[in-house]
mmCIF file of C-alpha atoms in Angstrom:
data_model
loop_
_atom_site.group_PDB
_atom_site.id
_atom_site.type_symbol
_atom_site.label_atom_id
_atom_site.label_comp_id
_atom_site.label_asym_id
_atom_site.label_seq_id
_atom_site.Cartn_x
_atom_site.Cartn_y
_atom_site.Cartn_z
ATOM 1 C CA MET A 235 -14.375 -29.143 -57.556
ATOM 2 C CA ILE A 236 -15.772 -28.545 -54.145
ATOM 3 C CA GLU A 237 -14.599 -24.709 -52.953
ATOM 4 C CA LYS A 238 -12.781 -24.754 -49.974
ATOM 5 C CA VAL A 239 -13.859 -22.823 -46.750
ATOM 6 C CA LYS A 240 -11.771 -21.575 -44.302
ATOM 7 C CA LYS A 241 -13.614 -20.661 -40.867
ATOM 8 C CA THR A 242 -12.333 -17.921 -38.856
ATOM 9 C CA SER A 243 -13.904 -17.034 -35.628
ATOM 10 C CA ASN A 244 -17.930 -16.572 -36.338
ATOM 11 C CA LYS A 245 -17.152 -15.564 -40.133
ATOM 12 C CA VAL A 246 -17.236 -18.186 -42.993
ATOM 13 C CA LYS A 247 -14.636 -16.799 -45.848
ATOM 14 C CA GLU A 248 -14.509 -17.924 -49.629
ATOM 15 C CA GLU A 249 -10.841 -18.677 -50.320
ATOM 16 C CA ARG A 250 -9.517 -17.455 -53.716
ATOM 17 C CA LYS A 251 -9.090 -19.771 -56.384
ATOM 18 C CA GLU A 252 -5.489 -19.665 -58.182
ATOM 19 C CA GLY A 253 -4.549 -16.950 -60.237
ATOM 20 C CA GLU A 254 -7.572 -14.926 -58.806
ATOM 21 C CA PRO A 255 -6.700 -11.202 -57.441
ATOM 22 C CA SER A 256 -7.480 -10.422 -53.811
ATOM 23 C CA ALA A 257 -10.923 -8.502 -53.239
ATOM 24 C CA ALA A 258 -8.496 -5.806 -52.066
ATOM 25 C CA PHE A 259 -6.857 -5.358 -55.280
ATOM 26 C CA LYS A 260 -9.748 -5.295 -57.289
ATOM 27 C CA GLY A 261 -11.527 -3.131 -55.426
ATOM 28 C CA ALA A 262 -8.720 -0.734 -55.069
ATOM 29 C CA SER A 263 -8.855 -0.998 -59.399
ATOM 30 C CA TRP A 264 -12.148 0.041 -59.402
ATOM 31 C CA ALA A 265 -12.060 2.672 -56.901
ATOM 32 C CA ALA A 266 -8.706 4.159 -58.970
ATOM 33 C CA LEU A 267 -10.938 4.132 -62.547
ATOM 34 C CA LEU A 268 -13.938 5.728 -61.138
ATOM 35 C CA ILE A 269 -11.856 8.645 -59.089
ATOM 36 C CA GLY A 270 -10.017 9.293 -62.218
ATOM 37 C CA VAL A 271 -12.603 9.105 -64.647
ATOM 38 C CA ALA A 272 -14.942 11.301 -61.899
ATOM 39 C CA ALA A 273 -12.168 13.533 -61.419
ATOM 40 C CA TYR A 274 -11.585 14.555 -65.035
ATOM 41 C CA ILE A 275 -14.878 14.944 -65.902
ATOM 42 C CA ILE A 276 -15.732 17.123 -62.760
ATOM 43 C CA GLY A 277 -12.674 19.150 -63.922
ATOM 44 C CA LEU A 278 -14.165 19.131 -67.442
ATOM 45 C CA PHE A 279 -17.929 20.387 -66.366
ATOM 46 C CA ASN A 280 -16.195 23.531 -63.938
ATOM 47 C CA ALA A 281 -13.714 23.899 -66.611
ATOM 48 C CA ALA A 282 -13.892 27.638 -67.875
ATOM 49 C CA MET A 283 -13.816 26.594 -71.602
ATOM 50 C CA GLU A 284 -15.584 26.284 -74.625
ATOM 51 C CA LEU A 285 -18.119 23.441 -74.957
ATOM 52 C CA ASN A 286 -16.400 22.146 -78.020
ATOM 53 C CA GLU A 287 -12.857 22.046 -76.300
ATOM 54 C CA LYS A 288 -14.757 20.182 -73.244
ATOM 55 C CA GLY A 289 -15.952 17.906 -75.971
ATOM 56 C CA TYR A 290 -12.641 16.871 -77.455
ATOM 57 C CA TYR A 291 -11.051 16.755 -74.277
ATOM 58 C CA PHE A 292 -13.866 14.361 -73.251
ATOM 59 C CA ALA A 293 -13.477 12.324 -76.705
ATOM 60 C CA VAL A 294 -9.933 11.864 -76.062
ATOM 61 C CA LEU A 295 -10.468 10.283 -72.774
ATOM 62 C CA ILE A 296 -13.346 7.842 -74.055
ATOM 63 C CA PHE A 297 -10.920 7.009 -76.852
ATOM 64 C CA GLY A 298 -7.912 6.247 -74.329
ATOM 65 C CA LEU A 299 -9.486 4.641 -72.010
ATOM 66 C CA TYR A 300 -11.083 2.014 -74.790
ATOM 67 C CA ALA A 301 -7.508 2.132 -76.640
ATOM 68 C CA ALA A 302 -5.812 1.046 -73.274
ATOM 69 C CA ILE A 303 -8.335 -1.584 -72.634
ATOM 70 C CA SER A 304 -7.919 -3.152 -76.319
ATOM 71 C CA LEU A 305 -4.260 -3.005 -76.021
ATOM 72 C CA GLN A 306 -4.456 -4.804 -72.768
ATOM 73 C CA LYS A 307 -6.344 -7.674 -74.388
ATOM 74 C CA ALA A 308 -4.270 -7.453 -77.427
ATOM 75 C CA VAL A 309 -1.029 -8.081 -75.508
ATOM 76 C CA ARG A 310 -2.800 -10.839 -73.017
ATOM 77 C CA ASP A 311 -4.518 -12.645 -75.770
ATOM 78 C CA LYS A 312 -0.601 -13.227 -77.808
ATOM 79 C CA GLU A 313 1.063 -14.168 -74.028
ATOM 80 C CA ASP A 314 -1.958 -16.656 -73.937
ATOM 81 C CA GLY A 315 -1.678 -18.291 -77.235
ATOM 82 C CA ILE A 316 -4.962 -16.945 -78.421
ATOM 83 C CA PRO A 317 -4.724 -15.785 -82.269
ATOM 84 C CA VAL A 318 -4.323 -11.918 -82.671
ATOM 85 C CA THR A 319 -4.115 -10.672 -85.910
ATOM 86 C CA GLY A 320 -0.994 -8.298 -86.838
ATOM 87 C CA ILE A 321 -3.423 -5.334 -88.327
ATOM 88 C CA TYR A 322 -5.392 -5.527 -84.725
ATOM 89 C CA TYR A 323 -2.501 -5.828 -82.544
ATOM 90 C CA GLY A 324 -0.826 -2.685 -84.171
ATOM 91 C CA ILE A 325 -3.990 -0.789 -84.545
ATOM 92 C CA SER A 326 -4.267 -1.035 -80.931
ATOM 93 C CA TRP A 327 -0.951 0.526 -80.314
ATOM 94 C CA PHE A 328 -1.406 3.222 -82.406
ATOM 95 C CA ALA A 329 -5.000 4.093 -80.934
ATOM 96 C CA LEU A 330 -3.469 4.088 -77.630
ATOM 97 C CA ILE A 331 -0.370 6.121 -78.971
ATOM 98 C CA VAL A 332 -2.651 8.416 -80.673
ATOM 99 C CA ALA A 333 -4.986 9.079 -77.615
ATOM 100 C CA VAL A 334 -1.882 10.178 -75.424
ATOM 101 C CA SER A 335 -0.262 12.325 -77.761
ATOM 102 C CA LEU A 336 -3.926 14.012 -78.328
ATOM 103 C CA MET A 337 -3.876 14.804 -75.037
ATOM 104 C CA ALA A 338 -0.657 16.086 -74.592
ATOM 105 C CA ILE A 339 -0.719 17.999 -77.694
ATOM 106 C CA GLY A 340 -4.352 19.406 -76.607
ATOM 107 C CA LEU A 341 -2.790 20.657 -73.379
ATOM 108 C CA TYR A 342 0.447 21.689 -74.691
ATOM 109 C CA ASN A 343 -1.582 24.246 -77.055
ATOM 110 C CA ALA A 344 -4.639 24.948 -74.605
ATOM 111 C CA GLY A 345 -4.065 28.639 -73.417
ATOM 112 C CA SER A 346 -6.751 29.143 -71.392
ATOM 113 C CA ILE A 347 -5.623 26.575 -68.750
ATOM 114 C CA ILE A 348 -3.234 27.514 -66.082
ATOM 115 C CA LEU A 349 -0.453 25.056 -65.795
ATOM 116 C CA SER A 350 -1.670 23.132 -62.852
ATOM 117 C CA GLU A 351 -4.670 22.485 -64.368
ATOM 118 C CA LYS A 352 -2.904 20.701 -67.199
ATOM 119 C CA GLY A 353 -1.162 18.914 -64.734
ATOM 120 C CA PHE A 354 -4.391 17.694 -63.058
ATOM 121 C CA TYR A 355 -5.694 16.681 -66.190
ATOM 122 C CA ALA A 356 -2.763 14.683 -67.260
ATOM 123 C CA MET A 357 -2.949 12.741 -63.906
ATOM 124 C CA ALA A 358 -6.371 11.823 -64.241
ATOM 125 C CA PHE A 359 -6.194 10.824 -67.536
ATOM 126 C CA VAL A 360 -3.594 8.255 -66.885
ATOM 127 C CA LEU A 361 -4.679 7.554 -63.655
ATOM 128 C CA SER A 362 -7.927 6.341 -65.645
ATOM 129 C CA LEU A 363 -6.109 4.490 -68.386
ATOM 130 C CA PHE A 364 -3.829 2.662 -65.924
ATOM 131 C CA ALA A 365 -6.949 1.796 -63.971
ATOM 132 C CA SER A 366 -8.789 0.752 -66.742
ATOM 133 C CA VAL A 367 -5.775 -1.788 -67.658
ATOM 134 C CA ALA A 368 -6.042 -3.492 -64.167
ATOM 135 C CA VAL A 369 -9.766 -3.553 -64.370
ATOM 136 C CA GLN A 370 -9.882 -5.451 -67.474
ATOM 137 C CA LYS A 371 -6.900 -7.470 -66.247
ATOM 138 C CA ASN A 372 -8.945 -8.243 -62.884
ATOM 139 C CA ILE A 373 -11.991 -8.972 -64.895
ATOM 140 C CA ARG A 374 -10.228 -11.827 -66.922
ATOM 141 C CA ASP A 375 -7.744 -13.295 -64.202
ATOM 142 C CA THR A 376 -11.122 -13.621 -61.981
ATOM 143 C CA GLN A 377 -12.667 -15.559 -65.421
ATOM 144 C CA ALA A 378 -9.884 -17.586 -65.787
ATOM 145 C CA ALA A 379 -9.498 -18.408 -62.549
ATOM 146 C CA ARG A 380 -13.429 -19.721 -62.311
ATOM 147 C CA GLU A 381 -12.933 -21.516 -65.496
ATOM 148 C CA ARG A 382 -10.403 -23.755 -64.043
ATOM 149 C CA GLU A 383 -12.615 -25.434 -61.439
#
């Protein structure tokens, strides 16, 4: 299939394929993921807490990112008619719930962290999880749009 090209002034612009996210949305998703993860990690690096506590919050972030992406993939596969076992689908939901619960319980019980820092970690965590799902969706939509050529 020949790709459509639109000329505007002296620039040549490639048109998006049907179903492909816009470059702006892809960029915003990646920026949100990088900003969320970087802010969270910089906050941990600068935090006045024990190294094992920093390790706990870092592990919860990585676990949460993986769980969110895994759940997004399982949900999308089911909607696209790709077989997903019930056990994998259930474990994906369970893992995300555990990751969010571990973050909430950890922050609730953290006596050495002031309330504003707790809010910062919670928001950076949620931003990172949401952005990881958006990035995964964009990657999958872009790949699907290019395969339809």
